[in-house]
Short mmCIF file of C-alpha atoms and ligand atoms in Angstrom, two decimals:
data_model
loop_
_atom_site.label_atom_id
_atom_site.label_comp_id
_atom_site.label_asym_id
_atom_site.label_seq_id
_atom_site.Cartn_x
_atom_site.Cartn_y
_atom_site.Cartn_z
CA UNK A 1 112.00 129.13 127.39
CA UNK A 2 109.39 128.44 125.27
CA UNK A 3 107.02 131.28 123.14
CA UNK A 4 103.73 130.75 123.16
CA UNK A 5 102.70 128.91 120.08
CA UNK A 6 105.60 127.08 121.68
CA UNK A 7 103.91 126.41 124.43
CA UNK A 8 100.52 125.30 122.66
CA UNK A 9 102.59 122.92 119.89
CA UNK A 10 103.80 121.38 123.07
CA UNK A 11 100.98 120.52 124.86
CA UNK A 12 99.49 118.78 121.71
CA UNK A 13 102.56 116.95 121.53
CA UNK A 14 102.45 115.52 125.04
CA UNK A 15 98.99 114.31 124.01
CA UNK A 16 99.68 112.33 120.90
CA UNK A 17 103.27 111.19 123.23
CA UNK A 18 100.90 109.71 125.23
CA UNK A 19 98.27 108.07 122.79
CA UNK A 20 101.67 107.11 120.95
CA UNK A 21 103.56 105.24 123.34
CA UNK A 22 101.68 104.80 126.53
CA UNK A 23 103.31 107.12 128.83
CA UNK A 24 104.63 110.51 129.58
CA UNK A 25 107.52 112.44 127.67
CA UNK A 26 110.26 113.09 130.21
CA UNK A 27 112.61 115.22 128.12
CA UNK A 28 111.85 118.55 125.78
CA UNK A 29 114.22 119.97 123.38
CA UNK A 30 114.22 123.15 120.79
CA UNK A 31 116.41 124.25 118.81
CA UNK A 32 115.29 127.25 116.14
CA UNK A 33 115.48 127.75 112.85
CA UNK A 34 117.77 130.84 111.44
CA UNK A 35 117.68 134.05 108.83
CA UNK A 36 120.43 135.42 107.87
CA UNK A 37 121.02 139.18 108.21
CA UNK A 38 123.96 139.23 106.03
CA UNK A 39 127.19 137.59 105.46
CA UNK A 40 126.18 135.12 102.99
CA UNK A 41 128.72 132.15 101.05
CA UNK A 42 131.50 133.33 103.48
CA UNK A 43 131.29 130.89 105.87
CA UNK A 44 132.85 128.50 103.80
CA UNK A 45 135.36 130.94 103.18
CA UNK A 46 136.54 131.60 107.06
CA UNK A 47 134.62 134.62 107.01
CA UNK A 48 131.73 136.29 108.74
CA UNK A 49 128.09 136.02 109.30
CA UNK A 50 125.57 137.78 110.80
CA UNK A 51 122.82 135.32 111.45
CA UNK A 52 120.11 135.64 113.90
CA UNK A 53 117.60 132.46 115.38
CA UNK A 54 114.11 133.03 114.71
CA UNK A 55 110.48 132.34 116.48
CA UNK A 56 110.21 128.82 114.37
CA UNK A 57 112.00 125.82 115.81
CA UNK A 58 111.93 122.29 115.82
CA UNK A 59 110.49 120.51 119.18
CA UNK A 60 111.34 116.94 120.06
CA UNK A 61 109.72 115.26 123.36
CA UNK A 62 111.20 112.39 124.52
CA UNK A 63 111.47 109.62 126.75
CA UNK A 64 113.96 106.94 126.92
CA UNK A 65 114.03 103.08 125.60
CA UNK A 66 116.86 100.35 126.89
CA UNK A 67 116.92 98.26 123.67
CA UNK A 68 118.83 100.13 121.52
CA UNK A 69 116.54 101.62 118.98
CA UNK A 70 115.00 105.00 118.34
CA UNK A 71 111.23 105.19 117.17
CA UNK A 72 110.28 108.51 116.12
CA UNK A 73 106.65 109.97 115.01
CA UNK A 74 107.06 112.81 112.93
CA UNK A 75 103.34 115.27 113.52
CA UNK A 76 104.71 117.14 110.09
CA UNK A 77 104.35 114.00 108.13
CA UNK A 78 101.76 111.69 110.72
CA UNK A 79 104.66 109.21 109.74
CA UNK A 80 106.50 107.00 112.21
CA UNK A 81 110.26 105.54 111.63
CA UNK A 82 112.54 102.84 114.11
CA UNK A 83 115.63 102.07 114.04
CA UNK A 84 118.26 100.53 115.47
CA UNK A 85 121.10 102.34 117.12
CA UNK A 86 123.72 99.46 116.42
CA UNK A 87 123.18 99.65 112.56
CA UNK A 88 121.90 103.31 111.49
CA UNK A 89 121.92 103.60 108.12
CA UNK A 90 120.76 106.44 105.69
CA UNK A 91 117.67 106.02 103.61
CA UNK A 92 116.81 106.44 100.33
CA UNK A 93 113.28 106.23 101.51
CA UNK A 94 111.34 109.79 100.07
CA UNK A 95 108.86 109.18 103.15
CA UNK A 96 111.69 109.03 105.14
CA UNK A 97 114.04 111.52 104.02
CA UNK A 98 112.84 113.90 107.73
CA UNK A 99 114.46 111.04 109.31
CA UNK A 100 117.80 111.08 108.06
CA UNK A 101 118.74 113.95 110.13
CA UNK A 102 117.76 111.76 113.38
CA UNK A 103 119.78 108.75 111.82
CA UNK A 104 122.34 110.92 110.90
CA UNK A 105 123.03 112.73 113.96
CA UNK A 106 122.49 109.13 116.11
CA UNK A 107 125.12 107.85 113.90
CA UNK A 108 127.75 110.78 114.85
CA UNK A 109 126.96 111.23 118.68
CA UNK A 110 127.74 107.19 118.62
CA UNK A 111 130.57 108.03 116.45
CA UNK A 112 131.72 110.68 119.44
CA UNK A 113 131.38 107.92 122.17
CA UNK A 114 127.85 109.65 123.54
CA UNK A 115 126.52 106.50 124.98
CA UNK A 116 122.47 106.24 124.86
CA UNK A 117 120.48 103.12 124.89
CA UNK A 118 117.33 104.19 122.76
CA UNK A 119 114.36 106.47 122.84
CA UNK A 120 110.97 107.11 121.86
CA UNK A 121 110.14 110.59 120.68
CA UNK A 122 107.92 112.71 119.20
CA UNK A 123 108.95 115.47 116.60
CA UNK A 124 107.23 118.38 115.77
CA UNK A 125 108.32 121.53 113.82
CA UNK A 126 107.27 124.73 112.11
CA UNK A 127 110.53 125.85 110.15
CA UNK A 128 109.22 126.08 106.96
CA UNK A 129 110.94 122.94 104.81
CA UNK A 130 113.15 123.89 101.81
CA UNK A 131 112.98 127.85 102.56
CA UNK A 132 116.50 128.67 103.57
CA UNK A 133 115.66 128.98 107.45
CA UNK A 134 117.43 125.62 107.82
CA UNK A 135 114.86 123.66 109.40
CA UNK A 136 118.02 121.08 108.48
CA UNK A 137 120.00 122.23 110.78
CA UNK A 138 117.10 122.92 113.50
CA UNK A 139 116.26 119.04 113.20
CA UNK A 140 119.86 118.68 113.80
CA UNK A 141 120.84 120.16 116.52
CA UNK A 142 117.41 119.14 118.75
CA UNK A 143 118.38 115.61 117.63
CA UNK A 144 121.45 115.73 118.69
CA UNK A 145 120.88 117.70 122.24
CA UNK A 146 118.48 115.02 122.49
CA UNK A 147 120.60 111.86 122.57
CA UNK A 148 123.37 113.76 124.85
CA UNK A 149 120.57 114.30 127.32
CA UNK A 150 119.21 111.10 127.38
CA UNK A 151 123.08 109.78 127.42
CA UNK A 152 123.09 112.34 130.76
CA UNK A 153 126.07 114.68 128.96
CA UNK A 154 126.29 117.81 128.76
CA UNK A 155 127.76 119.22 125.50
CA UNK A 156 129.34 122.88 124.50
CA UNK A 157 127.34 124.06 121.95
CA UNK A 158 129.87 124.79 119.42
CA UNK A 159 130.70 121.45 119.37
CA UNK A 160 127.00 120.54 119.06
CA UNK A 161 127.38 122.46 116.18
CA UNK A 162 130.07 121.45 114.69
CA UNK A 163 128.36 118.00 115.10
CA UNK A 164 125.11 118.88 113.57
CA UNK A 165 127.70 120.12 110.98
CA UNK A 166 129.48 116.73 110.42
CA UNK A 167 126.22 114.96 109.93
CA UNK A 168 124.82 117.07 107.34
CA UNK A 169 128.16 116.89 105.39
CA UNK A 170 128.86 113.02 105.73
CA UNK A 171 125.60 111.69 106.25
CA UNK A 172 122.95 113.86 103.91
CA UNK A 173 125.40 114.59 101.62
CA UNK A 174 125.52 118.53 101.22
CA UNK A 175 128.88 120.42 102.23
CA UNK A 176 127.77 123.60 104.22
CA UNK A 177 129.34 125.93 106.05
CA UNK A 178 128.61 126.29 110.04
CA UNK A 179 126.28 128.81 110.02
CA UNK A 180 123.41 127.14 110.46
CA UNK A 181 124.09 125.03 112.94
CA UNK A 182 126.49 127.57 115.40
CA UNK A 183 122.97 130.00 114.95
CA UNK A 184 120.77 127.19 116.05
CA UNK A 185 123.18 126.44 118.92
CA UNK A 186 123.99 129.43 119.98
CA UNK A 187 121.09 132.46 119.01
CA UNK A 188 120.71 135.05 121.75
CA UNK A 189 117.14 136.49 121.80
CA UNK A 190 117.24 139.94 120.49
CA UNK A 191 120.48 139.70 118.98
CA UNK A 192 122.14 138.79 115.70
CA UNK A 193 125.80 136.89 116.24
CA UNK A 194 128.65 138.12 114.65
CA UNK A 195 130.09 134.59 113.83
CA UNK A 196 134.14 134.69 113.12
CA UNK A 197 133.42 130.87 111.35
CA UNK A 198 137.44 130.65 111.51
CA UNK A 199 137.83 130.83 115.31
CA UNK A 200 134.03 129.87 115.69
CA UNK A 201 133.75 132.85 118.41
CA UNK A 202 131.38 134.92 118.17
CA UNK A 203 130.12 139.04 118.90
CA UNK A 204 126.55 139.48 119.98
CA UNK A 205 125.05 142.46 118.37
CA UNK A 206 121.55 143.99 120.05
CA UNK A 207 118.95 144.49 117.34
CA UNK A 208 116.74 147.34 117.73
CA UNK A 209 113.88 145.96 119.91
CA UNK A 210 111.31 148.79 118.97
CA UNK A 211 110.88 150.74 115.48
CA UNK A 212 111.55 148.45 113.45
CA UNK A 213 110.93 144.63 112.28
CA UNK A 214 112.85 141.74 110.75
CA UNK A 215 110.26 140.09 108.05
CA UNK A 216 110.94 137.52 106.16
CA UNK A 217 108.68 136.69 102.49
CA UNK A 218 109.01 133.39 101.28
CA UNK A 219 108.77 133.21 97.29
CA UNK A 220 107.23 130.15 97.75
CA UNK A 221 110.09 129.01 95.05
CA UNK A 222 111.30 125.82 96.28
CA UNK A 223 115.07 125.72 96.06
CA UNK A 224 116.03 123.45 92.93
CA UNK A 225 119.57 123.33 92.38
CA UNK A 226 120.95 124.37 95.51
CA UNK A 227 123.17 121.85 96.35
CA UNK A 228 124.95 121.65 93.37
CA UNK A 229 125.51 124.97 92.68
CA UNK A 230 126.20 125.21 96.17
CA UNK A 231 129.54 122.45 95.71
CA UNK A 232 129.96 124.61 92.56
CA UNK A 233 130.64 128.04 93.82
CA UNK A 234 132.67 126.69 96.87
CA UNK A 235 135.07 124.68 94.34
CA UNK A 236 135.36 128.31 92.42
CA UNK A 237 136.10 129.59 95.64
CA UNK A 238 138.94 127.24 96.06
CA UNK A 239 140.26 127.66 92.51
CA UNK A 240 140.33 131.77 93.42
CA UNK A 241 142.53 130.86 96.52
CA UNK A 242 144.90 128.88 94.62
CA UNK A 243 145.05 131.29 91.84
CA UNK A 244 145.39 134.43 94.59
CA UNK A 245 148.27 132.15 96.73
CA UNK A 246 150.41 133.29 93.81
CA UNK A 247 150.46 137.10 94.81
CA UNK A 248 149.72 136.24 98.33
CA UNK A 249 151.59 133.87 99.75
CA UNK A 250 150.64 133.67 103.57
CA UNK A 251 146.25 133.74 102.41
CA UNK A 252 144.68 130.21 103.13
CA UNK A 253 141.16 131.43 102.18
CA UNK A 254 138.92 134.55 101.09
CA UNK A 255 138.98 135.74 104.27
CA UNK A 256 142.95 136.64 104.56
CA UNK A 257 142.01 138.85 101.09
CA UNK A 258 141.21 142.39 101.59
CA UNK A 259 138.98 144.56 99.08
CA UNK A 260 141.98 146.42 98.10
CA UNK A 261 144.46 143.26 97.71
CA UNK A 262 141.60 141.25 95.21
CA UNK A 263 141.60 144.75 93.36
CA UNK A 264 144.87 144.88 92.65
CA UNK A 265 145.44 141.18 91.51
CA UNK A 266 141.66 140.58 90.13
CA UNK A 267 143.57 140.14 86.51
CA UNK A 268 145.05 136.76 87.56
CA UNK A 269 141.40 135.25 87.75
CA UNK A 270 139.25 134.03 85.38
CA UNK A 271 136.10 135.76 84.46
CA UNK A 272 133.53 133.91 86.70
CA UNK A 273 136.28 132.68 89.79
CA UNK A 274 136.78 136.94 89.48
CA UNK A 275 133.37 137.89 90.21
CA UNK A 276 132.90 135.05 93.11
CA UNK A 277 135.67 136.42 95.17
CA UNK A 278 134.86 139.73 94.92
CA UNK A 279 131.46 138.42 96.09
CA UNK A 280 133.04 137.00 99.17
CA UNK A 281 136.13 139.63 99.95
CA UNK A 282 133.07 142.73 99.73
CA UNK A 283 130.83 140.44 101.69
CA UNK A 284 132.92 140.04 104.62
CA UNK A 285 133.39 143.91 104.96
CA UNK A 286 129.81 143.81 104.66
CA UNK A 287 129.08 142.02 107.07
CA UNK A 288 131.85 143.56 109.84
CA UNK A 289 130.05 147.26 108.65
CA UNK A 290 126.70 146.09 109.54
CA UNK A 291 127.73 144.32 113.21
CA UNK A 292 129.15 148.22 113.18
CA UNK A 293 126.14 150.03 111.76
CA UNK A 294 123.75 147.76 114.22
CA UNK A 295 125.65 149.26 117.39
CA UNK A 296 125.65 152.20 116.30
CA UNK A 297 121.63 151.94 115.13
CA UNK A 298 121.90 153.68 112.34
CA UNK A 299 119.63 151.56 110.30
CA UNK A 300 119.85 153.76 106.99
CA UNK A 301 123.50 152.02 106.81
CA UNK A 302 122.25 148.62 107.87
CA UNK A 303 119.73 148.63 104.61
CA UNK A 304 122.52 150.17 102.23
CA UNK A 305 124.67 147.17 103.43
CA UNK A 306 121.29 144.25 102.60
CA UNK A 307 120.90 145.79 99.13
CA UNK A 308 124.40 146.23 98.53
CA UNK A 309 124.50 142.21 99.45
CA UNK A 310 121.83 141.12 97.42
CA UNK A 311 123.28 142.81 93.85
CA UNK A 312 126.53 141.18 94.64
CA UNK A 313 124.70 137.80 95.06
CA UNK A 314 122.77 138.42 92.32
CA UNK A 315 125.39 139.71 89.72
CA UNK A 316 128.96 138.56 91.00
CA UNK A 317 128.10 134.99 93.07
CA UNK A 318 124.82 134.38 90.53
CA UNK A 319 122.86 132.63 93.25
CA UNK A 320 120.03 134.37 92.99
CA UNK A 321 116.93 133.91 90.88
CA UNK A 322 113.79 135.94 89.55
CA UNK A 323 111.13 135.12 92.07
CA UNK A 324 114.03 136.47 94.87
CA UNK A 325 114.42 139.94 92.92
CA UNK A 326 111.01 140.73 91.97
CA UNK A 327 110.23 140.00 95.94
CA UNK A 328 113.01 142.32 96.64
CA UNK A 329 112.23 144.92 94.42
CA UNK A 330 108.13 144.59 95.65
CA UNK A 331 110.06 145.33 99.26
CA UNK A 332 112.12 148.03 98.53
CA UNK A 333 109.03 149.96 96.67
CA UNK A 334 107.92 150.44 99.96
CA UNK A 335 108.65 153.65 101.83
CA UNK A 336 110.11 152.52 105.45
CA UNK A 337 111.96 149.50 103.87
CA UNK A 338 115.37 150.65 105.01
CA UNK A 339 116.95 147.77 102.87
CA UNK A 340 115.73 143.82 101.27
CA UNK A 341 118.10 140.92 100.42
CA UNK A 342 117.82 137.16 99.92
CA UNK A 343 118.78 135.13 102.47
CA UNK A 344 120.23 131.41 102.88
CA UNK A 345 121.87 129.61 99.87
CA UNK A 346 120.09 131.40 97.73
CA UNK A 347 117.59 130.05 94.01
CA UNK A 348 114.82 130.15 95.93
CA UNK A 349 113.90 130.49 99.36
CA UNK A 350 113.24 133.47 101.30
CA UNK A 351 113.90 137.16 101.61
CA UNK A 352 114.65 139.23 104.82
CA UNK A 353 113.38 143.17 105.26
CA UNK A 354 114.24 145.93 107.65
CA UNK A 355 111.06 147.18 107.81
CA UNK A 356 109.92 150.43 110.12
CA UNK A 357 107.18 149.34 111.81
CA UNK A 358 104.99 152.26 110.67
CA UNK A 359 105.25 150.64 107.06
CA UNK A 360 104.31 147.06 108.18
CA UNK A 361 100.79 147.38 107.37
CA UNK A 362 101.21 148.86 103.98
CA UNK A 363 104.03 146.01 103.42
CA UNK A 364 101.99 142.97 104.01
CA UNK A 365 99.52 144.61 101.84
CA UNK A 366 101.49 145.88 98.97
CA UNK A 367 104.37 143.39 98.83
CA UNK A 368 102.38 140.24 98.27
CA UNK A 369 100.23 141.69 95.95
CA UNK A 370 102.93 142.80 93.82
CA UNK A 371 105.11 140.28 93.94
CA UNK A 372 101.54 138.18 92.85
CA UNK A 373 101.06 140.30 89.76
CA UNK A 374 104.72 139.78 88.57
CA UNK A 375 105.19 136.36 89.30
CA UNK A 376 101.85 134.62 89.80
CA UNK A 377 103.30 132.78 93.68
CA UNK A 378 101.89 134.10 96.51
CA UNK A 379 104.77 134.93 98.93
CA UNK A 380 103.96 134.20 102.79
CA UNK A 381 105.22 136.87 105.03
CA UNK A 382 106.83 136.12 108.72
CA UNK A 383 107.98 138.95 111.11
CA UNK A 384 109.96 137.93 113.64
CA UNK A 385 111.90 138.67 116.60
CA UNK A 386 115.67 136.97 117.23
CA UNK A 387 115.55 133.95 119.64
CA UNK A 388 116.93 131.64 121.92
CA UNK A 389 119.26 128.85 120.76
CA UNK A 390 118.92 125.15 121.52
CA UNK A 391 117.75 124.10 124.89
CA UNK A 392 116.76 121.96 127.11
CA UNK A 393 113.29 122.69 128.08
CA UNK A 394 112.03 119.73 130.30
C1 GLA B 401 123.42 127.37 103.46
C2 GLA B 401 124.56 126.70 104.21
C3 GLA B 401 125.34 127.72 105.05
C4 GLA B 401 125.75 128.93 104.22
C5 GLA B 401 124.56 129.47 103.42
C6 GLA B 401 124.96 130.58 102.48
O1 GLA B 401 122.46 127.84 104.36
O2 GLA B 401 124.07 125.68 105.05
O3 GLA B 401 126.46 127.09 105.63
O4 GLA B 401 126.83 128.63 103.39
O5 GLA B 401 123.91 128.46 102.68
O6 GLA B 401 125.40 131.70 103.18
#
């Protein structure tokens, strides 16, 4: 189902679908962006997260062609790409760079034996770009529910996910985790998923639907060196596991390490691989205390959990960056903040708040303002509900 700014994006893309190619978009897709409760740089560890899909998404409308190509106008950018099916290549492109996630996900569905001849579409979305609510991934997982509708499949959305997944590794080039795409898939509105990313089940966990609101600030900071950081601390990971094997013969990852095992052989590691894993092992009991402290509402714990998270990204896993903690700190200033974090990869991006909604107003006020007079950005505030995953919607 679609929201209502949903519903108004929509009609004005059915208008320009029309002007564009001459007739009627037969097919409508979503999939929604993501924030990330907590349970953050464990899912590339086998460990949990606790993400939930929010009220921005990515909208395709689309109709389909017989000749093997896919031309796609991108409203974002007023930009239009083709290409054919037969020969999809990434490009290097800047105006095109949106694009690669279509090319990229044709390119694996292909690779999968989906069988679709072509189609004409029009692409529309309001995940803000290069904030950590992995508009990436929403791109990703419309595209690819796209070509398995027009090739008249169905497809379990794990493995849409784990699609979206492969495409983002092989074709963009960045090696993530499957959070992103398994919450884009697979959100449930008004709940966060409890996402075991080593069995790739998951528990769905009711937010609170009155008292209190999810809102996001963006620092406004794009997100520099993300991705190679983000190779970095997963290849420190890796060295830790390795390292740990040696005292703990049956672990294959973080995950199989408890708090109290990585405290008793934290000696064996070196300084920095020390202070990543204990990121990771106290994440993961983190995150299985807050799917506990959600059902039983007592929100006091849930915010001692998100600040608890966001000093150990800070300190131990170094991901985060001074625009993050002063927009933090603004947040927790605030009486009725029960707790602020970062959220997503982390140098940039965007921050998530627990916020009772008796303190909203004096939040939107306050938090911008202060975050203004210590940095100088203006941070853009979002509250928002948990929603849907990807579907079908025409
Ligand atoms: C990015 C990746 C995810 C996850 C987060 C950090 O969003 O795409 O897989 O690793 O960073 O939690």
């Amino acid at each position: 189902m679609l929201n209502a700014s949903e519903e108004l994006r929509l009609q004005e893309m059915d208008s320009i679908f029309l002007t564009h190619y001459g007739r009627a978009a037969e097919v409508v897709l979503r999939a929604p962006g993501r924030v990330n409760l907590i349970g953050e740089h464990t899912d590339y560890n086998d460990g949990y997260v606790l993400p939930a899909a929010i009220e921005r998404s990515m909208l395709i409308a689309c109709s389909p062609r017989t000749d093997g190509k896919v031309q796609a106008f991108a409203m974002n950018y007023n930009y239009s790409t083709l290409f054919s099916i037969e020969g999809v290549q990434p490009t290097s492109d800047t105006r095109e760079r949106w694009s690669n996630y279509l090319r990229a996900m044709a390119w694996v569905m292909r690779r999968q034996g989906i069988e679709f001849t072509g189609a004409d579409c029009v692409i529309q979305g309001d995940v803000p770009l290069g904030s950590g609510l992995s508009s990436s991934a929403a791109m990703l997982v419309a595209s690819g529910l796209m070509f398995t509708s027009l090739a008249g499949a169905v497809i379990d959305p794990v493995k849409l996910a784990l699609l979206a997944q492969q495409a983002e590794r092989e074709f963009v080039g960045v090696n993530v985790g499957i959070m992103d795409q398994y919450i884009s898939a697979l959100g449930k509105v008004n709940h966060a998923l409890l996402i075991d990313t080593r069995s790739l089940t998951y528990k769905a966990v009711p937010l609170p639907e009155t008292g209190v609101s999810m809102v996001i600030a963006d620092t406004n900071k794009k997100r520099g060196l993300v991705d190679s950081e983000y190779n970095t601390r997963r290849s420190e990971c890796e060295q830790a596991v390795a390292i740990l094997k040696n005292v703990y013969p049956g672990i294959t990852a973080l995950r199989d390490v408890s708090v109290e095992q990585l405290l008793a052989a934290e000696d064996e590691l070196p300084d920095s691989v020390r202070q990543r894993a204990r990121h990771v092992v106290t994440e993961n009991q983190r995150t299985l205390d807050m799917a506990s402290a959600l059902e039983a509402a007592d929100l006091k714990r849930c915010g001692e959990l998100m600040n608890q998270s966001h000093e150990s990204l800070a300190h131990d896993y170094a991901v985060s960056c001074r625009e993050l903690d002063e927009l933090v700190a603004a947040a927790r200033s605030i009486s009725g903040v029960y707790g602020a974090r970062m959220t997503g990869a982390g140098f940039g991006g965007c921050t998530i708040s627990l916020v009772a909604d008796s303190a909203l107003e004096e939040f939107s006020e306050k938090v911008p303002a202060l975050y203004r007079e210590s940095t100088g950005l203006e941070a853009v505030l979002t509250v928002t509900r948990a929603a849907q995953g990807a579907e079908r919607i025409r």
